[in-house]
mmCIF file of N, CA and C in Angstrom:
data_model
loop_
_atom_site.group_PDB
_atom_site.id
_atom_site.type_symbol
_atom_site.label_atom_id
_atom_site.label_comp_id
_atom_site.label_asym_id
_atom_site.label_seq_id
_atom_site.Cartn_x
_atom_site.Cartn_y
_atom_site.Cartn_z
ATOM 1 N N GLN L 251 -32.323 -64.105 -23.532
ATOM 2 C CA GLN L 251 -31.577 -63.060 -22.802
ATOM 3 C C GLN L 251 -30.609 -63.791 -22.252
ATOM 4 N N MET L 252 -30.149 -63.285 -20.667
ATOM 5 C CA MET L 252 -28.849 -63.063 -19.955
ATOM 6 C C MET L 252 -29.168 -63.057 -18.535
ATOM 7 N N HIS L 253 -28.872 -63.534 -17.969
ATOM 8 C CA HIS L 253 -28.713 -63.438 -16.508
ATOM 9 C C HIS L 253 -27.501 -63.419 -15.702
ATOM 10 N N LEU L 254 -27.489 -62.627 -14.559
ATOM 11 C CA LEU L 254 -26.466 -62.472 -14.150
ATOM 12 C C LEU L 254 -26.531 -62.562 -12.308
ATOM 13 N N MET L 255 -25.682 -63.421 -11.785
ATOM 14 C CA MET L 255 -25.504 -63.732 -10.657
ATOM 15 C C MET L 255 -24.639 -63.213 -9.697
ATOM 16 N N GLU L 256 -25.062 -62.596 -8.757
ATOM 17 C CA GLU L 256 -23.615 -61.881 -7.163
ATOM 18 C C GLU L 256 -23.523 -63.147 -6.734
ATOM 19 N N SER L 257 -22.759 -63.235 -6.132
ATOM 20 C CA SER L 257 -21.825 -63.537 -4.993
ATOM 21 C C SER L 257 -20.845 -63.106 -4.327
ATOM 22 N N GLY L 258 -20.448 -63.648 -3.112
ATOM 23 C CA GLY L 258 -19.015 -63.364 -2.609
ATOM 24 C C GLY L 258 -19.348 -61.777 -1.363
ATOM 25 N N GLY L 259 -20.589 -61.758 -0.873
ATOM 26 C CA GLY L 259 -21.184 -60.995 0.053
ATOM 27 C C GLY L 259 -20.455 -61.313 1.123
ATOM 28 N N GLY L 260 -20.579 -60.776 2.583
ATOM 29 C CA GLY L 260 -20.898 -60.923 3.765
ATOM 30 C C GLY L 260 -20.686 -60.290 4.631
ATOM 31 N N LEU L 261 -20.237 -60.660 5.463
ATOM 32 C CA LEU L 261 -19.182 -59.147 6.881
ATOM 33 C C LEU L 261 -18.224 -59.993 7.598
ATOM 34 N N VAL L 262 -17.652 -58.298 7.012
ATOM 35 C CA VAL L 262 -15.788 -58.008 7.404
ATOM 36 C C VAL L 262 -16.058 -57.569 8.335
ATOM 37 N N GLN L 263 -14.690 -56.920 8.832
ATOM 38 C CA GLN L 263 -14.337 -56.227 10.169
ATOM 39 C C GLN L 263 -13.646 -54.888 8.930
ATOM 40 N N ALA L 264 -14.143 -53.560 9.746
ATOM 41 C CA ALA L 264 -12.816 -52.197 8.744
ATOM 42 C C ALA L 264 -11.740 -52.804 8.798
ATOM 43 N N GLY L 265 -11.139 -52.335 7.140
ATOM 44 C CA GLY L 265 -10.015 -52.952 7.051
ATOM 45 C C GLY L 265 -9.798 -53.983 5.951
ATOM 46 N N GLY L 266 -10.991 -54.961 6.600
ATOM 47 C CA GLY L 266 -10.146 -56.148 5.393
ATOM 48 C C GLY L 266 -10.656 -56.028 3.676
ATOM 49 N N SER L 267 -10.869 -57.167 3.382
ATOM 50 C CA SER L 267 -11.881 -57.366 2.454
ATOM 51 C C SER L 267 -12.100 -58.607 1.589
ATOM 52 N N LEU L 268 -13.011 -58.051 0.534
ATOM 53 C CA LEU L 268 -13.780 -58.735 -0.001
ATOM 54 C C LEU L 268 -13.630 -59.036 -1.460
ATOM 55 N N ARG L 269 -14.093 -60.088 -2.483
ATOM 56 C CA ARG L 269 -13.950 -60.082 -3.590
ATOM 57 C C ARG L 269 -15.234 -60.691 -4.636
ATOM 58 N N LEU L 270 -16.227 -60.003 -4.166
ATOM 59 C CA LEU L 270 -17.157 -60.545 -5.022
ATOM 60 C C LEU L 270 -16.814 -60.689 -6.775
ATOM 61 N N SER L 271 -18.239 -61.807 -7.623
ATOM 62 C CA SER L 271 -18.086 -62.304 -8.472
ATOM 63 C C SER L 271 -19.334 -62.401 -9.024
ATOM 64 N N CYS L 272 -19.232 -61.627 -10.409
ATOM 65 C CA CYS L 272 -20.937 -61.730 -11.253
ATOM 66 C C CYS L 272 -20.596 -62.760 -12.363
ATOM 67 N N ALA L 273 -21.462 -63.516 -11.700
ATOM 68 C CA ALA L 273 -21.365 -64.477 -13.361
ATOM 69 C C ALA L 273 -22.656 -64.520 -14.412
ATOM 70 N N ALA L 274 -21.953 -64.597 -15.431
ATOM 71 C CA ALA L 274 -23.097 -64.607 -16.302
ATOM 72 C C ALA L 274 -23.682 -65.737 -17.395
ATOM 73 N N SER L 275 -24.801 -66.245 -17.216
ATOM 74 C CA SER L 275 -25.230 -67.120 -18.494
ATOM 75 C C SER L 275 -25.786 -66.539 -19.934
ATOM 76 N N GLY L 276 -25.752 -67.051 -21.533
ATOM 77 C CA GLY L 276 -25.856 -66.034 -22.288
ATOM 78 C C GLY L 276 -24.852 -66.443 -23.029
ATOM 79 N N SER L 277 -24.733 -66.036 -24.168
ATOM 80 C CA SER L 277 -23.947 -66.140 -25.620
ATOM 81 C C SER L 277 -23.475 -65.192 -25.592
ATOM 82 N N ILE L 278 -23.758 -63.692 -25.186
ATOM 83 C CA ILE L 278 -23.531 -62.520 -25.568
ATOM 84 C C ILE L 278 -23.077 -61.722 -23.897
ATOM 85 N N PHE L 279 -22.271 -61.919 -23.382
ATOM 86 C CA PHE L 279 -21.899 -61.411 -22.189
ATOM 87 C C PHE L 279 -20.569 -61.059 -22.700
ATOM 88 N N ASN L 280 -19.842 -61.489 -23.229
ATOM 89 C CA ASN L 280 -18.426 -60.718 -23.249
ATOM 90 C C ASN L 280 -18.846 -59.068 -24.217
ATOM 91 N N ILE L 281 -19.675 -59.609 -24.953
ATOM 92 C CA ILE L 281 -19.485 -57.814 -25.590
ATOM 93 C C ILE L 281 -20.285 -56.568 -24.879
ATOM 94 N N TYR L 282 -20.752 -57.020 -23.176
ATOM 95 C CA TYR L 282 -21.349 -56.179 -22.821
ATOM 96 C C TYR L 282 -20.025 -55.716 -21.687
ATOM 97 N N ALA L 283 -20.339 -54.026 -21.906
ATOM 98 C CA ALA L 283 -19.354 -53.731 -20.443
ATOM 99 C C ALA L 283 -20.590 -54.062 -19.185
ATOM 100 N N VAL L 284 -19.142 -53.442 -18.189
ATOM 101 C CA VAL L 284 -20.360 -54.555 -16.841
ATOM 102 C C VAL L 284 -19.967 -53.400 -15.707
ATOM 103 N N GLY L 285 -20.323 -53.174 -15.495
ATOM 104 C CA GLY L 285 -20.601 -52.391 -13.957
ATOM 105 C C GLY L 285 -21.202 -53.204 -12.792
ATOM 106 N N TRP L 286 -20.130 -52.239 -11.189
ATOM 107 C CA TRP L 286 -21.032 -52.574 -9.843
ATOM 108 C C TRP L 286 -21.273 -51.472 -9.570
ATOM 109 N N TYR L 287 -22.688 -51.959 -8.616
ATOM 110 C CA TYR L 287 -23.519 -50.809 -7.928
ATOM 111 C C TYR L 287 -23.861 -51.332 -7.056
ATOM 112 N N ARG L 288 -23.624 -50.033 -5.569
ATOM 113 C CA ARG L 288 -24.183 -50.298 -5.034
ATOM 114 C C ARG L 288 -25.489 -49.477 -4.263
ATOM 115 N N GLN L 289 -26.361 -49.860 -3.239
ATOM 116 C CA GLN L 289 -27.222 -49.419 -3.166
ATOM 117 C C GLN L 289 -27.526 -49.828 -1.235
ATOM 118 N N THR L 290 -28.071 -48.557 -0.671
ATOM 119 C CA THR L 290 -28.506 -48.524 0.715
ATOM 120 C C THR L 290 -30.024 -48.634 1.051
ATOM 121 N N PRO L 291 -30.264 -49.121 1.818
ATOM 122 C CA PRO L 291 -32.062 -48.337 2.448
ATOM 123 C C PRO L 291 -32.566 -46.951 2.139
ATOM 124 N N GLY L 292 -33.265 -46.719 1.411
ATOM 125 C CA GLY L 292 -33.720 -45.513 1.526
ATOM 126 C C GLY L 292 -32.876 -44.164 -0.024
ATOM 127 N N LYS L 293 -31.794 -44.906 -0.389
ATOM 128 C CA LYS L 293 -30.322 -44.124 -0.954
ATOM 129 C C LYS L 293 -30.583 -44.521 -2.646
ATOM 130 N N GLN L 294 -30.321 -43.793 -3.413
ATOM 131 C CA GLN L 294 -30.652 -44.523 -5.395
ATOM 132 C C GLN L 294 -28.965 -45.387 -5.508
ATOM 133 N N ARG L 295 -29.185 -46.366 -6.577
ATOM 134 C CA ARG L 295 -28.045 -47.288 -6.862
ATOM 135 C C ARG L 295 -27.389 -46.789 -7.548
ATOM 136 N N ASP L 296 -25.764 -46.105 -6.856
ATOM 137 C CA ASP L 296 -24.402 -45.461 -7.645
ATOM 138 C C ASP L 296 -24.021 -46.302 -8.466
ATOM 139 N N LEU L 297 -23.028 -46.317 -8.836
ATOM 140 C CA LEU L 297 -22.154 -46.915 -9.483
ATOM 141 C C LEU L 297 -20.649 -46.765 -8.959
ATOM 142 N N VAL L 298 -20.583 -47.156 -8.320
ATOM 143 C CA VAL L 298 -19.086 -47.896 -7.995
ATOM 144 C C VAL L 298 -18.381 -48.370 -9.044
ATOM 145 N N ALA L 299 -17.845 -49.491 -9.582
ATOM 146 C CA ALA L 299 -17.031 -49.543 -10.844
ATOM 147 C C ALA L 299 -17.525 -49.757 -12.681
ATOM 148 N N GLY L 300 -16.144 -49.936 -13.493
ATOM 149 C CA GLY L 300 -16.464 -50.621 -14.517
ATOM 150 C C GLY L 300 -15.978 -50.777 -15.432
ATOM 151 N N ILE L 301 -16.345 -51.851 -16.260
ATOM 152 C CA ILE L 301 -14.989 -52.344 -16.940
ATOM 153 C C ILE L 301 -15.697 -52.489 -18.829
ATOM 154 N N SER L 302 -14.964 -52.093 -19.799
ATOM 155 C CA SER L 302 -15.491 -51.813 -20.884
ATOM 156 C C SER L 302 -15.499 -53.447 -21.764
ATOM 157 N N SER L 303 -15.787 -53.859 -22.310
ATOM 158 C CA SER L 303 -15.693 -55.568 -23.151
ATOM 159 C C SER L 303 -14.522 -54.964 -23.534
ATOM 160 N N GLY L 304 -12.866 -54.406 -23.711
ATOM 161 C CA GLY L 304 -12.501 -54.175 -24.024
ATOM 162 C C GLY L 304 -11.278 -55.139 -22.577
ATOM 163 N N GLY L 305 -11.509 -54.633 -21.599
ATOM 164 C CA GLY L 305 -11.170 -54.321 -20.630
ATOM 165 C C GLY L 305 -11.061 -52.744 -19.696
ATOM 166 N N SER L 306 -10.851 -51.946 -20.302
ATOM 167 C CA SER L 306 -10.812 -50.768 -19.803
ATOM 168 C C SER L 306 -11.675 -50.682 -18.498
ATOM 169 N N THR L 307 -11.236 -50.319 -17.751
ATOM 170 C CA THR L 307 -11.792 -49.504 -15.742
ATOM 171 C C THR L 307 -12.135 -48.179 -15.735
ATOM 172 N N MET L 308 -12.407 -48.203 -14.681
ATOM 173 C CA MET L 308 -13.192 -46.671 -13.950
ATOM 174 C C MET L 308 -13.553 -47.153 -12.469
ATOM 175 N N TYR L 309 -13.799 -46.164 -11.883
ATOM 176 C CA TYR L 309 -13.764 -46.106 -10.425
ATOM 177 C C TYR L 309 -14.375 -44.560 -9.790
ATOM 178 N N ALA L 310 -15.356 -44.831 -8.986
ATOM 179 C CA ALA L 310 -16.628 -44.481 -8.333
ATOM 180 C C ALA L 310 -14.774 -43.270 -7.235
ATOM 181 N N ASP L 311 -15.107 -42.379 -7.187
ATOM 182 C CA ASP L 311 -14.004 -41.246 -6.118
ATOM 183 C C ASP L 311 -14.051 -41.880 -5.085
ATOM 184 N N SER L 312 -14.636 -42.278 -4.746
ATOM 185 C CA SER L 312 -15.155 -43.126 -2.840
ATOM 186 C C SER L 312 -14.290 -44.167 -2.932
ATOM 187 N N VAL L 313 -13.927 -45.124 -3.914
ATOM 188 C CA VAL L 313 -13.271 -46.616 -3.853
ATOM 189 C C VAL L 313 -11.808 -46.039 -4.898
ATOM 190 N N LYS L 314 -12.036 -45.378 -5.449
ATOM 191 C CA LYS L 314 -10.761 -45.404 -6.184
ATOM 192 C C LYS L 314 -9.201 -45.602 -5.582
ATOM 193 N N GLY L 315 -8.436 -46.333 -5.548
ATOM 194 C CA GLY L 315 -7.617 -46.983 -4.995
ATOM 195 C C GLY L 315 -7.944 -47.989 -3.904
ATOM 196 N N ARG L 316 -9.123 -48.254 -3.438
ATOM 197 C CA ARG L 316 -9.445 -49.715 -2.641
ATOM 198 C C ARG L 316 -9.873 -50.665 -3.082
ATOM 199 N N PHE L 317 -10.711 -49.721 -4.343
ATOM 200 C CA PHE L 317 -11.505 -51.383 -5.377
ATOM 201 C C PHE L 317 -10.885 -51.468 -6.955
ATOM 202 N N THR L 318 -11.060 -52.694 -7.708
ATOM 203 C CA THR L 318 -10.382 -53.051 -8.370
ATOM 204 C C THR L 318 -11.399 -54.371 -9.461
ATOM 205 N N ILE L 319 -11.640 -53.972 -10.152
ATOM 206 C CA ILE L 319 -12.432 -55.016 -11.367
ATOM 207 C C ILE L 319 -11.644 -55.236 -12.413
ATOM 208 N N SER L 320 -12.005 -56.519 -12.909
ATOM 209 C CA SER L 320 -11.681 -56.703 -13.671
ATOM 210 C C SER L 320 -12.527 -57.911 -14.149
ATOM 211 N N ARG L 321 -12.059 -58.941 -15.141
ATOM 212 C CA ARG L 321 -12.995 -59.762 -16.145
ATOM 213 C C ARG L 321 -12.325 -60.992 -16.708
ATOM 214 N N ASP L 322 -12.832 -62.175 -16.623
ATOM 215 C CA ASP L 322 -12.254 -63.403 -16.944
ATOM 216 C C ASP L 322 -13.429 -63.854 -18.230
ATOM 217 N N ASN L 323 -12.880 -63.368 -19.560
ATOM 218 C CA ASN L 323 -13.940 -64.024 -20.313
ATOM 219 C C ASN L 323 -14.519 -65.464 -20.807
ATOM 220 N N ALA L 324 -13.542 -66.214 -19.981
ATOM 221 C CA ALA L 324 -13.281 -67.044 -20.807
ATOM 222 C C ALA L 324 -14.208 -67.970 -19.595
ATOM 223 N N ARG L 325 -14.563 -67.200 -18.314
ATOM 224 C CA ARG L 325 -15.417 -68.126 -17.217
ATOM 225 C C ARG L 325 -16.861 -67.156 -16.930
ATOM 226 N N ASN L 326 -17.189 -65.729 -18.525
ATOM 227 C CA ASN L 326 -18.371 -65.461 -18.061
ATOM 228 C C ASN L 326 -18.416 -64.894 -16.673
ATOM 229 N N THR L 327 -17.253 -64.118 -15.934
ATOM 230 C CA THR L 327 -17.575 -63.633 -14.861
ATOM 231 C C THR L 327 -16.596 -62.442 -14.815
ATOM 232 N N VAL L 328 -17.226 -61.529 -14.275
ATOM 233 C CA VAL L 328 -16.294 -60.204 -14.068
ATOM 234 C C VAL L 328 -16.256 -60.093 -12.401
ATOM 235 N N TYR L 329 -14.627 -59.758 -11.631
ATOM 236 C CA TYR L 329 -15.133 -59.076 -10.122
ATOM 237 C C TYR L 329 -14.727 -58.066 -9.748
ATOM 238 N N LEU L 330 -14.834 -58.010 -8.761
ATOM 239 C CA LEU L 330 -14.857 -56.467 -7.688
ATOM 240 C C LEU L 330 -14.355 -57.006 -6.603
ATOM 241 N N GLN L 331 -12.707 -56.685 -6.876
ATOM 242 C CA GLN L 331 -11.439 -57.023 -5.460
ATOM 243 C C GLN L 331 -11.881 -55.769 -4.483
ATOM 244 N N MET L 332 -12.072 -55.896 -3.545
ATOM 245 C CA MET L 332 -12.449 -54.982 -2.740
ATOM 246 C C MET L 332 -11.697 -55.230 -1.155
ATOM 247 N N ASN L 333 -10.820 -53.759 -1.442
ATOM 248 C CA ASN L 333 -9.912 -54.062 0.220
ATOM 249 C C ASN L 333 -9.740 -52.369 1.180
ATOM 250 N N SER L 334 -9.263 -52.649 1.493
ATOM 251 C CA SER L 334 -9.160 -51.043 3.213
ATOM 252 C C SER L 334 -10.540 -50.975 2.645
ATOM 253 N N LEU L 335 -11.714 -51.716 3.301
ATOM 254 C CA LEU L 335 -13.059 -51.685 3.578
ATOM 255 C C LEU L 335 -13.415 -50.743 5.227
ATOM 256 N N LYS L 336 -14.759 -49.865 3.844
ATOM 257 C CA LYS L 336 -14.492 -48.888 4.946
ATOM 258 C C LYS L 336 -16.507 -49.332 5.874
ATOM 259 N N PRO L 337 -17.212 -48.757 7.073
ATOM 260 C CA PRO L 337 -17.929 -49.223 6.833
ATOM 261 C C PRO L 337 -19.584 -48.440 6.337
ATOM 262 N N GLU L 338 -18.310 -47.418 5.840
ATOM 263 C CA GLU L 338 -19.575 -46.382 4.682
ATOM 264 C C GLU L 338 -20.307 -47.558 2.769
ATOM 265 N N ASP L 339 -18.697 -48.238 3.096
ATOM 266 C CA ASP L 339 -19.011 -48.843 1.834
ATOM 267 C C ASP L 339 -20.131 -50.260 2.097
ATOM 268 N N THR L 340 -20.773 -50.052 3.506
ATOM 269 C CA THR L 340 -21.526 -51.109 3.281
ATOM 270 C C THR L 340 -22.822 -51.101 2.782
ATOM 271 N N ALA L 341 -23.695 -52.199 1.784
ATOM 272 C CA ALA L 341 -24.498 -52.047 1.344
ATOM 273 C C ALA L 341 -25.095 -52.744 0.477
ATOM 274 N N VAL L 342 -26.000 -53.283 -0.635
ATOM 275 C CA VAL L 342 -26.351 -54.452 -1.478
ATOM 276 C C VAL L 342 -25.558 -53.788 -2.796
ATOM 277 N N TYR L 343 -24.545 -54.957 -3.163
ATOM 278 C CA TYR L 343 -24.073 -54.299 -4.286
ATOM 279 C C TYR L 343 -24.473 -55.301 -5.317
ATOM 280 N N TYR L 344 -24.594 -55.184 -6.484
ATOM 281 C CA TYR L 344 -25.563 -54.783 -7.934
ATOM 282 C C TYR L 344 -24.486 -55.504 -8.933
ATOM 283 N N CYS L 345 -24.488 -55.963 -9.690
ATOM 284 C CA CYS L 345 -24.128 -55.914 -11.208
ATOM 285 C C CYS L 345 -24.514 -55.799 -12.828
ATOM 286 N N ASN L 346 -24.253 -55.167 -13.076
ATOM 287 C CA ASN L 346 -25.478 -54.989 -14.694
ATOM 288 C C ASN L 346 -24.345 -55.020 -15.641
ATOM 289 N N ALA L 347 -24.844 -55.450 -16.897
ATOM 290 C CA ALA L 347 -24.535 -55.589 -18.244
ATOM 291 C C ALA L 347 -24.787 -54.594 -19.137
ATOM 292 N N GLY L 348 -24.054 -53.374 -19.621
ATOM 293 C CA GLY L 348 -24.682 -52.127 -19.820
ATOM 294 C C GLY L 348 -23.367 -51.504 -20.911
ATOM 295 N N THR L 349 -23.184 -50.239 -21.091
ATOM 296 C CA THR L 349 -23.049 -49.792 -21.849
ATOM 297 C C THR L 349 -21.374 -48.902 -21.625
ATOM 298 N N TYR L 350 -20.515 -48.579 -21.549
ATOM 299 C CA TYR L 350 -19.305 -47.582 -21.212
ATOM 300 C C TYR L 350 -19.146 -46.898 -22.032
ATOM 301 N N ASN L 351 -18.476 -45.315 -22.434
ATOM 302 C CA ASN L 351 -18.217 -44.456 -22.914
ATOM 303 C C ASN L 351 -16.543 -43.859 -23.041
ATOM 304 N N GLY L 352 -15.981 -44.383 -22.167
ATOM 305 C CA GLY L 352 -14.573 -44.107 -21.936
ATOM 306 C C GLY L 352 -14.548 -43.270 -20.996
ATOM 307 N N LEU L 353 -15.622 -42.716 -20.399
ATOM 308 C CA LEU L 353 -16.187 -41.561 -18.630
ATOM 309 C C LEU L 353 -16.851 -42.679 -17.836
ATOM 310 N N ARG L 354 -18.202 -43.293 -18.100
ATOM 311 C CA ARG L 354 -18.592 -44.142 -17.633
ATOM 312 C C ARG L 354 -19.583 -45.304 -17.739
ATOM 313 N N HIS L 355 -19.908 -46.142 -16.991
ATOM 314 C CA HIS L 355 -20.992 -47.268 -17.018
ATOM 315 C C HIS L 355 -21.904 -46.349 -17.248
ATOM 316 N N PHE L 356 -22.925 -47.131 -17.797
ATOM 317 C CA PHE L 356 -24.572 -46.749 -18.259
ATOM 318 C C PHE L 356 -25.042 -48.100 -18.236
ATOM 319 N N PRO L 357 -25.847 -48.277 -17.292
ATOM 320 C CA PRO L 357 -26.767 -49.407 -17.445
ATOM 321 C C PRO L 357 -28.049 -49.662 -18.045
ATOM 322 N N THR L 358 -28.226 -51.384 -17.995
ATOM 323 C CA THR L 358 -29.899 -51.418 -19.045
ATOM 324 C C THR L 358 -30.232 -52.591 -18.476
ATOM 325 N N ASP L 359 -31.497 -52.948 -18.658
ATOM 326 C CA ASP L 359 -31.897 -53.840 -17.792
ATOM 327 C C ASP L 359 -31.427 -55.133 -17.338
ATOM 328 N N TYR L 360 -30.133 -55.213 -17.662
ATOM 329 C CA TYR L 360 -29.509 -56.571 -16.908
ATOM 330 C C TYR L 360 -28.836 -56.711 -15.798
ATOM 331 N N TRP L 361 -29.812 -56.471 -14.627
ATOM 332 C CA TRP L 361 -29.059 -56.639 -13.585
ATOM 333 C C TRP L 361 -29.183 -57.528 -12.654
ATOM 334 N N GLY L 362 -28.245 -58.263 -11.762
ATOM 335 C CA GLY L 362 -28.725 -59.092 -10.820
ATOM 336 C C GLY L 362 -29.265 -59.126 -9.682
ATOM 337 N N GLN L 363 -28.704 -59.996 -8.948
ATOM 338 C CA GLN L 363 -30.373 -59.757 -8.041
ATOM 339 C C GLN L 363 -29.251 -59.471 -6.173
ATOM 340 N N GLY L 364 -28.562 -59.176 -6.710
ATOM 341 C CA GLY L 364 -27.594 -58.084 -4.929
ATOM 342 C C GLY L 364 -26.868 -59.152 -4.687
ATOM 343 N N THR L 365 -25.803 -59.327 -3.639
ATOM 344 C CA THR L 365 -25.388 -59.497 -2.444
ATOM 345 C C THR L 365 -24.859 -58.366 -1.843
ATOM 346 N N GLN L 366 -24.940 -59.046 -0.196
ATOM 347 C CA GLN L 366 -25.135 -58.061 1.008
ATOM 348 C C GLN L 366 -23.221 -58.458 1.242
ATOM 349 N N VAL L 367 -23.275 -56.711 1.377
ATOM 350 C CA VAL L 367 -21.789 -56.785 2.120
ATOM 351 C C VAL L 367 -22.144 -55.631 2.864
ATOM 352 N N THR L 368 -21.966 -56.467 4.174
ATOM 353 C CA THR L 368 -21.998 -55.430 5.306
ATOM 354 C C THR L 368 -20.032 -54.950 6.559
ATOM 355 N N VAL L 369 -19.839 -53.870 6.668
ATOM 356 C CA VAL L 369 -18.528 -53.344 6.907
ATOM 357 C C VAL L 369 -18.679 -53.533 8.676
ATOM 358 N N SER L 370 -18.640 -53.883 9.855
ATOM 359 C CA SER L 370 -18.135 -53.708 11.118
ATOM 360 C C SER L 370 -16.693 -52.159 11.332
ATOM 361 N N SER L 371 -17.281 -51.326 12.357
ATOM 362 C CA SER L 371 -16.355 -50.692 12.812
ATOM 363 C C SER L 371 -15.381 -51.284 14.059
#
């Protein structure tokens, strides 16, 4: 099995930046596409950004131009650089090792525990 762990969340003012990390244990992590998702209380978990095993990326319209997803396969880590943060970005952020079809990411059961991001006005 594979274990994922998110880190890097915290409290930041609107307009600020955070970098989230998704670190994986397991020998097959690099063949998976990885997606970043976010969820607020009472709402569904929505895809924010995805990256294929080869490095192709996609973004939700709400974050395009502000967030950047990348991966370092040598470190078994995927990053989400978040700039120009807005209060509506406040959520628990999760990473998932899944699949990517060129248009969007599809999750599997490989989830991390989540990291809280809070953006104040």
